[in-house]
């Protein structure tokens, strides 16, 4: 039981934000490439981003190598550094002179004539370059001539080390992996990631564990009880399967754990009784594809956009419709939201702009349901006028209009939803028959309970693999059909009073049903 929740929802302040320098992100990737031997990737990223890692294993060791003339180690380290040209020239100049002192004249000439920085010196500082060429041509090394004035080789090394010390740094190893690990630990500490949960770092979500077989549920494992004067009007699982969200007649939007049937208290705002809510009854909700955002629509025509993990209201569409919002659906990229309403219209809303972009009209009565096709290119709508319409969301053009029942009677259509991995759709009207149809309206298969009266379907949902069709009926029963042959496989007594709707888990054999009796039930095989 939810218990008392208070009359008003507390307001959330703006979340503090931390800015991360884009160059630091590139450096993390460069370090990862370097540590994992991805030399070509490291070089390409440095060139394209113009960001250098400029780290050494030990600053003290690097500077000691400079001061002691361990030039093999110094030049190897310099290959992955991005030093100012002035300092790079000074370094190579010193190396050339010390090679000449050792009478490694051929190596000194190669360094002088084949390295990029020394060729730049030849162009920009010809006198300095020719002086080195002159030293190469001398048969005998003269330190006094090479180091003008009272400067010595050791002093030049010390000056060079001091000059380079400001260009290099040391960072702990594997910073990218460490930061990711710290972020995951923080999520566990905040309760956003339960201990032991496998996490998909690339997708940013807990890794889902899908059931192997598509089995239909027959037993209720948990029952969520709402208050005496409340019940769920809508419920839906998140695409990643982590959340079950309900919208109730008293305006509350709540996040549940379908494994326990309890409110998600690991979400801080719910633990503090700071629930997401509307002023009017919540009639519809939809999830973004990444399971981060949920949109809710109410009886007054308002739409709110929420960040589920924080409970923050990101955007409001105060006058999305002039009457209640009956259904919502996110576009494939989650940048637009389609809404249906009692006002017989469909509207497209921009999530970034906060504006209504297009309106689609053609239905003559309430629109009960809307959904995108599997490819995301079309929107299907169904209404109490008995029509199914297929729309182009970019142009708002109605492409097809049809009725599924053979007689063409005006029977209210409760829902139309696409079949998984198919271009067909399931249409459920206010009768004891559901239809498997093409987008153009051709009936491929009928699925009927055979009940003549008192068993009209109210809502329907397809299993995650498209094997089963679940139809919730006014006789409080859940009818389960085999989609392949249309055969009625099983009937479950679901509720005691006036069922409203159902939802299917995206990866598991789990179904949620909710009714006017104030219960939301979780069903499993």
Tab-separated table of N, CA and C in Angstrom, residues 348-466:
chain	number	residue	atom	x	y	z
A	348	UNK	N	2.133	17.421	-32.910
A	348	UNK	CA	3.557	17.156	-32.769
A	348	UNK	C	4.195	18.302	-32.002
A	349	UNK	N	4.972	17.962	-30.972
A	349	UNK	CA	5.605	18.965	-30.118
A	349	UNK	C	7.123	18.807	-30.169
A	350	UNK	N	7.838	19.921	-30.237
A	350	UNK	CA	9.300	19.903	-30.221
A	350	UNK	C	9.805	19.956	-28.799
A	351	UNK	N	10.612	18.983	-28.414
A	351	UNK	CA	11.110	18.936	-27.044
A	351	UNK	C	12.106	20.057	-26.757
A	352	UNK	N	12.904	20.434	-27.744
A	352	UNK	CA	13.888	21.498	-27.536
A	352	UNK	C	13.254	22.876	-27.587
A	353	UNK	N	12.389	23.079	-28.555
A	353	UNK	CA	11.783	24.404	-28.724
A	353	UNK	C	10.640	24.644	-27.753
A	354	UNK	N	9.993	23.564	-27.309
A	354	UNK	CA	8.846	23.721	-26.434
A	354	UNK	C	7.611	24.205	-27.163
A	355	UNK	N	7.612	24.054	-28.479
A	355	UNK	CA	6.497	24.566	-29.283
A	355	UNK	C	5.749	23.413	-29.967
A	356	UNK	N	4.469	23.671	-30.255
A	356	UNK	CA	3.690	22.734	-31.055
A	356	UNK	C	4.052	22.942	-32.519
A	357	UNK	N	4.512	21.889	-33.173
A	357	UNK	CA	5.059	22.001	-34.529
A	357	UNK	C	4.011	21.781	-35.623
A	358	UNK	N	3.154	20.769	-35.431
A	358	UNK	CA	2.160	20.426	-36.447
A	358	UNK	C	0.905	19.889	-35.783
A	359	UNK	N	-0.185	19.968	-36.507
A	359	UNK	CA	-1.439	19.381	-36.045
A	359	UNK	C	-2.002	18.488	-37.138
A	360	UNK	N	-2.539	17.338	-36.739
A	360	UNK	CA	-3.134	16.399	-37.686
A	360	UNK	C	-4.596	16.188	-37.314
A	361	UNK	N	-5.477	16.554	-38.225
A	361	UNK	CA	-6.921	16.426	-37.977
A	361	UNK	C	-7.559	15.555	-39.048
A	362	UNK	N	-8.617	14.860	-38.642
A	362	UNK	CA	-9.317	13.965	-39.555
A	362	UNK	C	-10.294	13.078	-38.820
A	363	UNK	N	-9.981	12.765	-37.560
A	363	UNK	CA	-10.910	11.999	-36.734
A	363	UNK	C	-12.102	12.894	-36.353
A	364	UNK	N	-13.259	12.276	-36.178
A	364	UNK	CA	-14.473	13.027	-35.843
A	364	UNK	C	-14.908	12.801	-34.401
A	365	UNK	N	-14.105	12.047	-33.644
A	365	UNK	CA	-14.416	11.820	-32.232
A	365	UNK	C	-13.104	11.646	-31.480
A	366	UNK	N	-13.199	11.236	-30.213
A	366	UNK	CA	-12.013	11.066	-29.384
A	366	UNK	C	-10.970	10.200	-30.084
A	367	UNK	N	-9.701	10.606	-29.966
A	367	UNK	CA	-8.605	9.733	-30.405
A	367	UNK	C	-8.125	8.976	-29.174
A	368	UNK	N	-8.205	7.673	-29.217
A	368	UNK	CA	-7.892	6.859	-28.049
A	368	UNK	C	-6.440	6.405	-27.987
A	369	UNK	N	-5.792	6.340	-29.155
A	369	UNK	CA	-4.434	5.793	-29.143
A	369	UNK	C	-3.638	6.317	-30.337
A	370	UNK	N	-2.335	6.458	-30.137
A	370	UNK	CA	-1.426	6.784	-31.247
A	370	UNK	C	-0.098	6.082	-30.994
A	371	UNK	N	0.572	5.680	-32.063
A	371	UNK	CA	1.867	5.007	-31.935
A	371	UNK	C	2.645	5.154	-33.230
A	372	UNK	N	3.961	5.116	-33.110
A	372	UNK	CA	4.834	5.120	-34.286
A	372	UNK	C	4.963	3.699	-34.827
A	373	UNK	N	5.150	3.584	-36.120
A	373	UNK	CA	5.465	2.290	-36.704
A	373	UNK	C	6.881	1.883	-36.285
A	374	UNK	N	7.235	0.620	-36.510
A	374	UNK	CA	8.525	0.106	-36.063
A	374	UNK	C	9.679	0.914	-36.656
A	375	UNK	N	9.548	1.342	-37.921
A	375	UNK	CA	10.633	2.109	-38.560
A	375	UNK	C	10.622	3.579	-38.184
A	376	UNK	N	9.618	4.018	-37.421
A	376	UNK	CA	9.552	5.399	-36.963
A	376	UNK	C	9.131	6.409	-38.011
A	377	UNK	N	8.701	5.936	-39.192
A	377	UNK	CA	8.390	6.852	-40.294
A	377	UNK	C	6.910	7.246	-40.353
A	378	UNK	N	6.054	6.494	-39.698
A	378	UNK	CA	4.616	6.759	-39.757
A	378	UNK	C	4.027	6.760	-38.344
A	379	UNK	N	2.875	7.433	-38.223
A	379	UNK	CA	2.121	7.427	-36.971
A	379	UNK	C	0.748	6.837	-37.260
A	380	UNK	N	0.331	5.918	-36.415
A	380	UNK	CA	-1.005	5.323	-36.527
A	380	UNK	C	-1.873	5.851	-35.386
A	381	UNK	N	-3.107	6.168	-35.691
A	381	UNK	CA	-4.031	6.646	-34.667
A	381	UNK	C	-5.351	5.903	-34.799
A	382	UNK	N	-6.033	5.751	-33.667
A	382	UNK	CA	-7.341	5.094	-33.671
A	382	UNK	C	-8.274	5.853	-32.739
A	383	UNK	N	-9.552	5.907	-33.121
A	383	UNK	CA	-10.469	6.736	-32.360
A	383	UNK	C	-11.820	6.109	-32.111
A	384	UNK	N	-12.614	6.839	-31.348
A	384	UNK	CA	-13.976	6.384	-31.053
A	384	UNK	C	-14.884	6.483	-32.266
A	385	UNK	N	-14.430	7.122	-33.332
A	385	UNK	CA	-15.204	7.167	-34.574
A	385	UNK	C	-15.069	5.876	-35.386
A	386	UNK	N	-14.263	4.927	-34.882
A	386	UNK	CA	-14.128	3.632	-35.543
A	386	UNK	C	-13.092	3.584	-36.641
A	387	UNK	N	-12.346	4.678	-36.837
A	387	UNK	CA	-11.361	4.740	-37.923
A	387	UNK	C	-9.942	4.554	-37.397
A	388	UNK	N	-9.127	3.907	-38.210
A	388	UNK	CA	-7.670	3.892	-38.037
A	388	UNK	C	-7.095	4.775	-39.131
A	389	UNK	N	-6.190	5.663	-38.745
A	389	UNK	CA	-5.551	6.548	-39.718
A	389	UNK	C	-4.035	6.414	-39.613
A	390	UNK	N	-3.380	6.459	-40.766
A	390	UNK	CA	-1.924	6.388	-40.837
A	390	UNK	C	-1.418	7.713	-41.383
A	391	UNK	N	-0.478	8.340	-40.654
A	391	UNK	CA	-0.040	9.709	-40.956
A	391	UNK	C	1.447	9.763	-41.271
A	392	UNK	N	1.811	10.770	-42.050
A	392	UNK	CA	3.219	11.138	-42.230
A	392	UNK	C	3.507	12.254	-41.228
A	393	UNK	N	4.299	12.001	-40.183
A	393	UNK	CA	4.506	13.008	-39.145
A	393	UNK	C	5.256	14.250	-39.615
A	394	UNK	N	5.988	14.134	-40.723
A	394	UNK	CA	6.736	15.296	-41.216
A	394	UNK	C	5.841	16.286	-41.945
A	395	UNK	N	4.829	15.769	-42.644
A	395	UNK	CA	3.960	16.649	-43.442
A	395	UNK	C	2.563	16.786	-42.860
A	396	UNK	N	2.240	15.946	-41.859
A	396	UNK	CA	0.894	15.905	-41.259
A	396	UNK	C	-0.159	15.403	-42.245
A	397	UNK	N	0.277	14.753	-43.309
A	397	UNK	CA	-0.656	14.219	-44.310
A	397	UNK	C	-1.189	12.857	-43.872
A	398	UNK	N	-2.491	12.658	-44.027
A	398	UNK	CA	-3.102	11.360	-43.748
A	398	UNK	C	-2.937	10.479	-44.984
A	399	UNK	N	-2.257	9.347	-44.823
A	399	UNK	CA	-1.930	8.480	-45.954
A	399	UNK	C	-2.993	7.396	-46.165
A	400	UNK	N	-3.518	6.845	-45.083
A	400	UNK	CA	-4.527	5.786	-45.177
A	400	UNK	C	-5.574	5.981	-44.093
A	401	UNK	N	-6.820	5.619	-44.441
A	401	UNK	CA	-7.917	5.623	-43.479
A	401	UNK	C	-8.746	4.361	-43.697
A	402	UNK	N	-8.986	3.595	-42.628
A	402	UNK	CA	-9.736	2.356	-42.793
A	402	UNK	C	-10.344	1.896	-41.478
A	403	UNK	N	-11.321	0.987	-41.617
A	403	UNK	CA	-11.937	0.344	-40.466
A	403	UNK	C	-11.632	-1.150	-40.534
A	404	UNK	N	-11.262	-1.755	-39.395
A	404	UNK	CA	-10.860	-3.164	-39.437
A	404	UNK	C	-12.020	-4.147	-39.501
A	405	UNK	N	-13.148	-3.821	-38.883
A	405	UNK	CA	-14.230	-4.806	-38.842
A	405	UNK	C	-14.868	-4.959	-40.224
A	406	UNK	N	-15.186	-6.172	-40.613
A	406	UNK	CA	-15.684	-6.456	-41.973
A	406	UNK	C	-16.956	-5.695	-42.333
A	407	UNK	N	-17.802	-5.431	-41.354
A	407	UNK	CA	-19.072	-4.751	-41.633
A	407	UNK	C	-18.900	-3.260	-41.830
A	408	UNK	N	-17.727	-2.742	-41.421
A	408	UNK	CA	-17.487	-1.303	-41.546
A	408	UNK	C	-18.267	-0.481	-40.539
A	409	UNK	N	-18.729	-1.112	-39.455
A	409	UNK	CA	-19.503	-0.406	-38.441
A	409	UNK	C	-18.629	0.563	-37.648
A	410	UNK	N	-19.290	1.571	-37.084
A	410	UNK	CA	-18.577	2.563	-36.271
A	410	UNK	C	-18.423	2.021	-34.861
A	411	UNK	N	-17.367	1.206	-34.662
A	411	UNK	CA	-17.059	0.639	-33.347
A	411	UNK	C	-15.795	1.315	-32.836
A	412	UNK	N	-15.871	1.879	-31.650
A	412	UNK	CA	-14.719	2.590	-31.080
A	412	UNK	C	-13.495	1.684	-31.037
A	413	UNK	N	-12.358	2.234	-31.476
A	413	UNK	CA	-11.112	1.473	-31.482
A	413	UNK	C	-10.251	1.926	-30.322
A	414	UNK	N	-9.919	0.984	-29.439
A	414	UNK	CA	-9.178	1.319	-28.223
A	414	UNK	C	-7.697	1.554	-28.480
A	415	UNK	N	-7.082	0.721	-29.317
A	415	UNK	CA	-5.645	0.873	-29.539
A	415	UNK	C	-5.226	0.277	-30.874
A	416	UNK	N	-4.127	0.788	-31.385
A	416	UNK	CA	-3.482	0.259	-32.597
A	416	UNK	C	-1.989	0.326	-32.354
A	417	UNK	N	-1.334	-0.792	-32.325
A	417	UNK	CA	0.101	-0.791	-32.029
A	417	UNK	C	0.845	-1.738	-32.953
A	418	UNK	N	2.096	-1.395	-33.275
A	418	UNK	CA	2.858	-2.211	-34.231
A	418	UNK	C	3.282	-3.544	-33.640
A	419	UNK	N	3.367	-4.541	-34.491
A	419	UNK	CA	3.919	-5.831	-34.099
A	419	UNK	C	5.445	-5.741	-34.088
A	420	UNK	N	6.125	-6.358	-33.120
A	420	UNK	CA	7.596	-6.330	-33.094
A	420	UNK	C	8.191	-6.904	-34.371
A	421	UNK	N	9.193	-6.214	-34.913
A	421	UNK	CA	9.936	-6.671	-36.092
A	421	UNK	C	9.003	-7.022	-37.256
A	422	UNK	N	8.001	-6.189	-37.459
A	422	UNK	CA	7.021	-6.461	-38.511
A	422	UNK	C	6.440	-5.148	-38.998
A	423	UNK	N	5.867	-5.161	-40.227
A	423	UNK	CA	5.176	-3.986	-40.722
A	423	UNK	C	3.670	-4.109	-40.512
A	424	UNK	N	3.255	-5.128	-39.734
A	424	UNK	CA	1.852	-5.305	-39.388
A	424	UNK	C	1.549	-4.628	-38.058
A	425	UNK	N	0.258	-4.484	-37.770
A	425	UNK	CA	-0.132	-3.865	-36.513
A	425	UNK	C	-1.353	-4.581	-35.942
A	426	UNK	N	-1.475	-4.501	-34.618
A	426	UNK	CA	-2.630	-5.054	-33.920
A	426	UNK	C	-3.635	-3.927	-33.669
A	427	UNK	N	-4.895	-4.172	-34.033
A	427	UNK	CA	-5.971	-3.204	-33.809
A	427	UNK	C	-7.008	-3.854	-32.898
A	428	UNK	N	-7.317	-3.183	-31.815
A	428	UNK	CA	-8.270	-3.712	-30.844
A	428	UNK	C	-9.427	-2.729	-30.707
A	429	UNK	N	-10.646	-3.154	-31.073
A	429	UNK	CA	-11.796	-2.259	-30.932
A	429	UNK	C	-12.687	-2.711	-29.780
A	430	UNK	N	-13.761	-1.956	-29.562
A	430	UNK	CA	-14.649	-2.240	-28.426
A	430	UNK	C	-15.599	-3.390	-28.802
A	431	UNK	N	-14.983	-4.565	-28.969
A	431	UNK	CA	-15.721	-5.796	-29.261
A	431	UNK	C	-14.896	-6.938	-28.689
A	432	UNK	N	-15.268	-8.147	-28.974
A	432	UNK	CA	-14.511	-9.292	-28.477
A	432	UNK	C	-13.533	-9.818	-29.524
A	433	UNK	N	-13.215	-8.954	-30.496
A	433	UNK	CA	-12.322	-9.348	-31.593
A	433	UNK	C	-11.212	-8.328	-31.774
A	434	UNK	N	-9.993	-8.818	-31.975
A	434	UNK	CA	-8.858	-7.972	-32.338
A	434	UNK	C	-8.394	-8.383	-33.732
A	435	UNK	N	-7.658	-7.486	-34.389
A	435	UNK	CA	-7.293	-7.721	-35.787
A	435	UNK	C	-5.789	-7.500	-35.998
A	436	UNK	N	-5.188	-8.387	-36.778
A	436	UNK	CA	-3.819	-8.196	-37.258
A	436	UNK	C	-3.931	-7.648	-38.674
A	437	UNK	N	-3.438	-6.417	-38.887
A	437	UNK	CA	-3.665	-5.710	-40.157
A	437	UNK	C	-2.367	-5.171	-40.734
A	438	UNK	N	-2.403	-4.877	-42.017
A	438	UNK	CA	-1.325	-4.126	-42.662
A	438	UNK	C	-1.591	-2.641	-42.463
A	439	UNK	N	-0.598	-1.812	-42.766
A	439	UNK	CA	-0.789	-0.359	-42.641
A	439	UNK	C	-1.860	0.150	-43.592
A	440	UNK	N	-2.057	-0.564	-44.692
A	440	UNK	CA	-3.054	-0.138	-45.676
A	440	UNK	C	-4.476	-0.587	-45.301
A	441	UNK	N	-4.595	-1.390	-44.215
A	441	UNK	CA	-5.919	-1.772	-43.739
A	441	UNK	C	-6.358	-3.175	-44.088
A	442	UNK	N	-5.504	-3.950	-44.728
A	442	UNK	CA	-5.872	-5.331	-45.043
A	442	UNK	C	-5.805	-6.182	-43.777
A	443	UNK	N	-6.892	-6.889	-43.472
A	443	UNK	CA	-6.939	-7.755	-42.294
A	443	UNK	C	-6.243	-9.074	-42.609
A	444	UNK	N	-5.172	-9.351	-41.887
A	444	UNK	CA	-4.400	-10.572	-42.089
A	444	UNK	C	-4.947	-11.710	-41.233
A	445	UNK	N	-5.393	-11.365	-40.008
A	445	UNK	CA	-5.889	-12.403	-39.102
A	445	UNK	C	-6.819	-11.771	-38.076
A	446	UNK	N	-7.836	-12.495	-37.667
A	446	UNK	CA	-8.716	-12.052	-36.585
A	446	UNK	C	-8.482	-12.934	-35.367
A	447	UNK	N	-8.577	-12.309	-34.184
A	447	UNK	CA	-8.373	-13.015	-32.929
A	447	UNK	C	-9.579	-12.718	-32.049
A	448	UNK	N	-10.408	-13.709	-31.832
A	448	UNK	CA	-11.687	-13.479	-31.159
A	448	UNK	C	-11.872	-14.416	-29.971
A	449	UNK	N	-12.456	-13.861	-28.900
A	449	UNK	CA	-12.752	-14.679	-27.722
A	449	UNK	C	-14.018	-15.496	-27.923
A	450	UNK	N	-14.840	-15.098	-28.880
A	450	UNK	CA	-16.083	-15.795	-29.146
A	450	UNK	C	-17.216	-15.400	-28.220
A	451	UNK	N	-16.927	-14.478	-27.286
A	451	UNK	CA	-17.952	-14.058	-26.336
A	451	UNK	C	-18.857	-13.022	-26.997
A	452	UNK	N	-20.143	-13.258	-26.982
A	452	UNK	CA	-21.087	-12.392	-27.697
A	452	UNK	C	-21.367	-11.101	-26.948
A	453	UNK	N	-21.576	-11.177	-25.633
A	453	UNK	CA	-21.890	-9.980	-24.843
A	453	UNK	C	-21.071	-9.968	-23.558
A	454	UNK	N	-20.809	-8.751	-23.065
A	454	UNK	CA	-20.139	-8.594	-21.782
A	454	UNK	C	-18.668	-8.901	-21.773
A	455	UNK	N	-18.064	-9.076	-22.935
A	455	UNK	CA	-16.642	-9.403	-22.971
A	455	UNK	C	-15.859	-8.541	-23.937
A	456	UNK	N	-16.342	-7.292	-24.154
A	456	UNK	CA	-15.642	-6.389	-25.084
A	456	UNK	C	-14.242	-6.065	-24.568
A	457	UNK	N	-13.278	-6.000	-25.499
A	457	UNK	CA	-11.904	-5.674	-25.135
A	457	UNK	C	-11.776	-4.176	-24.839
A	458	UNK	N	-10.975	-3.855	-23.814
A	458	UNK	CA	-10.744	-2.465	-23.418
A	458	UNK	C	-9.337	-1.999	-23.785
A	459	UNK	N	-8.397	-2.924	-23.794
A	459	UNK	CA	-7.001	-2.586	-24.063
A	459	UNK	C	-6.277	-3.837	-24.531
A	460	UNK	N	-5.168	-3.643	-25.226
A	460	UNK	CA	-4.412	-4.787	-25.738
A	460	UNK	C	-2.920	-4.466	-25.751
A	461	UNK	N	-2.111	-5.525	-25.692
A	461	UNK	CA	-0.661	-5.366	-25.766
A	461	UNK	C	-0.060	-6.636	-26.340
A	462	UNK	N	1.018	-6.481	-27.092
A	462	UNK	CA	1.695	-7.607	-27.727
A	462	UNK	C	2.909	-7.989	-26.891
A	463	UNK	N	3.215	-9.282	-26.799
A	463	UNK	CA	4.399	-9.733	-26.072
A	463	UNK	C	5.664	-9.247	-26.773
A	464	UNK	N	6.772	-9.308	-26.060
A	464	UNK	CA	8.020	-8.687	-26.537
A	464	UNK	C	8.526	-9.293	-27.843
A	465	UNK	N	8.224	-10.575	-28.115
A	465	UNK	CA	8.653	-11.206	-29.360
A	465	UNK	C	7.526	-11.313	-30.383
A	466	UNK	N	6.353	-10.829	-30.016
A	466	UNK	CA	5.229	-10.866	-30.934
A	466	UNK	C	4.530	-12.218	-30.998
